[in-house]
CSV table of C-alpha atoms in Angstrom, one decimal:
chain,number,residue,atom,x,y,z
A,39,MET,CA,-0.2,-0.5,-0.1
A,40,LEU,CA,2.5,2.2,1.0
A,41,ARG,CA,4.7,1.6,-2.8
A,42,TRP,CA,1.2,3.5,-4.5
A,43,LEU,CA,0.6,6.4,-1.7
A,44,LEU,CA,4.0,7.7,-2.4
A,45,PRO,CA,3.9,8.0,-6.3
A,46,ALA,CA,-0.1,9.3,-5.7
A,47,ALA,CA,1.2,12.3,-3.4
A,48,LEU,CA,3.2,13.3,-5.9
A,49,VAL,CA,1.2,13.3,-9.0
A,50,LEU,CA,-1.3,15.2,-6.8
A,51,GLY,CA,1.3,18.0,-6.0
A,52,ALA,CA,2.3,18.3,-9.7
A,53,CYS,CA,-1.0,19.0,-10.5
A,54,SER,CA,-1.1,21.8,-7.8
A,55,PRO,CA,-0.6,25.3,-9.3
A,56,ALA,CA,2.6,27.3,-8.5
A,57,LEU,CA,-0.1,30.2,-8.6
A,58,ASN,CA,-3.1,29.4,-6.8
A,59,TRP,CA,-5.0,33.2,-7.8
A,60,ARG,CA,-7.9,35.2,-5.3
A,61,GLN,CA,-9.2,37.7,-3.7
A,62,ALA,CA,-7.8,39.0,-0.6
A,63,PRO,CA,-10.0,42.1,0.0
A,64,LEU,CA,-8.0,45.2,1.8
A,65,GLY,CA,-9.4,48.4,2.8
A,66,ALA,CA,-12.1,49.2,0.6
A,67,LEU,CA,-10.2,46.8,-2.4
A,68,SER,CA,-10.0,43.7,-3.0
A,69,PHE,CA,-7.4,42.4,-4.9
A,70,SER,CA,-5.6,38.9,-6.5
A,71,LEU,CA,-2.7,37.5,-4.5
A,72,PRO,CA,-1.5,33.7,-6.0
A,73,CYS,CA,-1.3,32.4,-2.4
A,74,LYS,CA,-2.9,32.8,1.2
A,75,PRO,CA,-2.0,36.0,2.7
A,76,ASP,CA,-0.6,36.4,6.2
A,77,LYS,CA,-1.1,39.2,8.0
A,78,ALA,CA,0.2,42.0,9.9
A,79,GLN,CA,0.1,45.9,11.3
A,80,ARG,CA,2.7,48.3,12.4
A,81,ALA,CA,2.7,51.9,12.2
A,82,VAL,CA,5.2,53.9,10.6
A,83,SER,CA,6.5,57.4,10.0
A,84,LEU,CA,5.6,58.8,6.2
A,85,ALA,CA,6.1,62.2,5.0
A,86,GLY,CA,6.3,62.8,9.2
A,87,ARG,CA,3.0,61.2,9.8
A,88,ASN,CA,2.4,58.9,11.6
A,89,VAL,CA,0.2,56.3,9.8
A,90,THR,CA,-0.9,52.8,10.6
A,91,LEU,CA,0.1,50.4,8.4
A,92,GLU,CA,-2.2,47.3,7.2
A,93,MET,CA,-0.4,44.7,5.3
A,94,GLN,CA,-1.2,41.4,3.2
A,95,GLY,CA,1.5,38.7,2.0
A,96,CYS,CA,2.1,35.7,0.9
A,97,GLU,CA,5.4,33.6,-1.2
A,98,ALA,CA,5.1,31.3,-4.7
A,99,ARG,CA,7.4,29.6,-7.3
A,100,GLY,CA,9.7,32.2,-5.5
A,101,ALA,CA,8.9,35.1,-5.2
A,102,LEU,CA,6.8,37.9,-2.9
A,103,PHE,CA,3.6,39.7,-3.4
A,104,ALA,CA,2.9,42.5,-0.8
A,105,ILE,CA,-0.9,44.9,-0.6
A,106,SER,CA,0.2,47.5,2.6
A,107,ARG,CA,-2.8,50.1,2.8
A,108,ALA,CA,-2.0,53.1,5.0
A,109,GLN,CA,-5.2,55.6,5.8
A,110,VAL,CA,-3.7,59.6,4.8
A,111,GLY,CA,-7.1,61.4,5.5
A,112,ASP,CA,-5.9,64.4,4.2
A,113,ALA,CA,-5.6,64.5,0.3
A,114,THR,CA,-2.5,67.0,-0.1
A,115,ALA,CA,-0.6,64.7,2.8
A,116,ILE,CA,-1.3,62.6,0.2
A,117,PRO,CA,1.7,63.7,-2.6
A,118,ALA,CA,4.1,63.8,-0.1
A,119,VAL,CA,3.4,60.1,1.8
A,120,VAL,CA,3.6,58.5,-1.9
A,121,GLN,CA,6.7,59.7,-2.5
A,122,ALA,CA,8.1,58.8,0.8
A,123,TRP,CA,7.1,55.0,0.5
A,124,ARG,CA,8.2,55.3,-3.4
A,125,ALA,CA,11.8,56.5,-1.2
A,126,SER,CA,11.8,53.8,1.5
A,127,ALA,CA,10.3,51.6,-1.1
A,128,LEU,CA,14.0,52.2,-3.4
A,129,ALA,CA,16.7,52.4,-0.2
A,130,ALA,CA,15.4,49.4,1.0
A,131,LEU,CA,16.1,47.4,-2.7
A,132,ARG,CA,19.1,49.4,-1.9
A,133,THR,CA,18.8,51.2,-5.1
A,134,ASP,CA,17.3,54.7,-5.9
A,135,GLU,CA,15.1,56.3,-8.2
A,136,GLY,CA,17.9,57.6,-10.7
A,137,VAL,CA,17.7,53.4,-12.1
A,138,ALA,CA,13.8,52.7,-11.7
A,139,THR,CA,12.4,52.6,-14.6
A,140,VAL,CA,8.3,53.6,-15.0
A,141,LEU,CA,7.1,51.4,-16.4
A,142,ALA,CA,3.4,51.9,-18.0
A,143,ALA,CA,0.5,51.6,-16.3
A,144,PRO,CA,-2.3,49.0,-16.5
A,145,ARG,CA,-5.4,48.1,-16.8
A,146,TYR,CA,-6.6,48.2,-13.5
A,147,GLY,CA,-10.1,46.3,-12.1
A,148,ARG,CA,-13.5,48.0,-11.9
A,149,VAL,CA,-12.7,50.2,-10.3
A,150,PRO,CA,-13.7,53.7,-10.0
A,151,GLY,CA,-12.6,56.5,-9.1
A,152,LEU,CA,-8.7,55.3,-8.2
A,153,ALA,CA,-5.2,57.7,-9.1
A,154,SER,CA,-2.2,56.3,-9.8
A,155,ALA,CA,0.3,57.2,-8.7
A,156,VAL,CA,4.1,56.3,-10.5
A,157,TRP,CA,4.2,52.2,-11.8
A,158,LEU,CA,7.9,51.3,-11.4
A,159,GLY,CA,10.3,48.2,-12.1
A,160,VAL,CA,13.6,48.1,-10.6
A,161,ALA,CA,16.1,45.9,-10.1
A,162,GLY,CA,17.9,46.0,-6.5
A,163,GLN,CA,19.7,43.7,-3.7
A,164,ARG,CA,17.6,41.6,-1.2
A,165,PRO,CA,18.1,41.8,2.7
A,166,GLN,CA,20.5,39.4,2.2
A,167,GLY,CA,22.2,40.2,-0.9
A,168,GLY,CA,21.5,38.6,-4.2
A,169,VAL,CA,20.1,39.7,-7.2
A,170,VAL,CA,16.3,40.7,-6.8
A,171,GLN,CA,13.1,42.0,-9.5
A,172,ALA,CA,10.8,44.9,-8.7
A,173,GLN,CA,7.5,45.8,-9.4
A,174,LEU,CA,5.5,48.2,-7.5
A,175,ALA,CA,2.8,50.5,-6.9
A,176,TRP,CA,1.6,53.3,-5.0
A,177,LEU,CA,-2.6,53.8,-6.2
A,178,VAL,CA,-4.6,56.6,-4.3
A,179,LEU,CA,-8.8,55.5,-3.7
A,180,GLY,CA,-9.9,58.4,-0.7
A,181,GLY,CA,-7.9,58.6,1.2
A,182,ASP,CA,-6.0,56.1,1.2
A,183,VAL,CA,-3.2,55.4,0.1
A,184,TYR,CA,-1.5,51.4,-1.6
A,185,HIS,CA,0.9,49.6,-2.0
A,186,LEU,CA,1.8,46.6,-4.6
A,187,ALA,CA,4.4,45.0,-3.8
A,188,VAL,CA,6.4,42.2,-6.2
A,189,TYR,CA,10.0,40.8,-5.3
A,190,ALA,CA,11.4,37.8,-8.0
A,191,ALA,CA,14.6,37.1,-9.6
A,192,PRO,CA,13.5,36.6,-12.6
A,193,LEU,CA,10.0,38.3,-12.7
A,194,GLY,CA,7.0,37.2,-15.2
A,195,PRO,CA,4.7,38.9,-16.5
A,196,ASP,CA,2.2,35.9,-15.6
A,197,MET,CA,3.2,36.3,-11.3
A,198,THR,CA,2.8,40.4,-12.1
A,199,GLU,CA,-0.2,40.6,-15.1
A,200,PRO,CA,-3.3,39.7,-12.8
A,201,PHE,CA,-1.8,40.8,-9.7
A,202,PHE,CA,-1.8,44.8,-10.5
A,203,THR,CA,-4.5,44.1,-13.1
A,204,ASP,CA,-7.7,42.5,-10.8
A,205,ILE,CA,-8.6,45.0,-8.8
A,206,THR,CA,-11.4,45.7,-8.4
A,207,LEU,CA,-14.2,47.2,-5.2
A,208,PRO,CA,-15.5,44.2,-2.9
């Protein structure tokens, strides 16, 4: 009996998709993630404002997928918050704005009133060393700023297109 169990498990495991996309609501939006997300919150300072980041993320097929939301509230503060968040994200990748490539914004899902900051593609370094590619976006809806990020080496369209385009109102 055991001699059949291992081959059957291998066959069933081979049928499991590496990127199993599912909806993950966060704030007023719903996103697609390719795996069951972990959730966390933490207080941070962005552009001199103390905000709470709500975060969801997971790893699949060697890539890290992350979504964060900051409730800024004050519309006049949003551009500075986005700029500070972008600078922080690039610093974490050990790179700067000068090497980031501004990418054409993807067609977002069915989200009326959604505005996007710059959508970036960048190559950088992982905290432990090693090259990593990233695609990053900051979306603004009302008084909330959402940050979407995918990190992998290499990074392919099968990882980025569903993540950046399947954004909806729940």
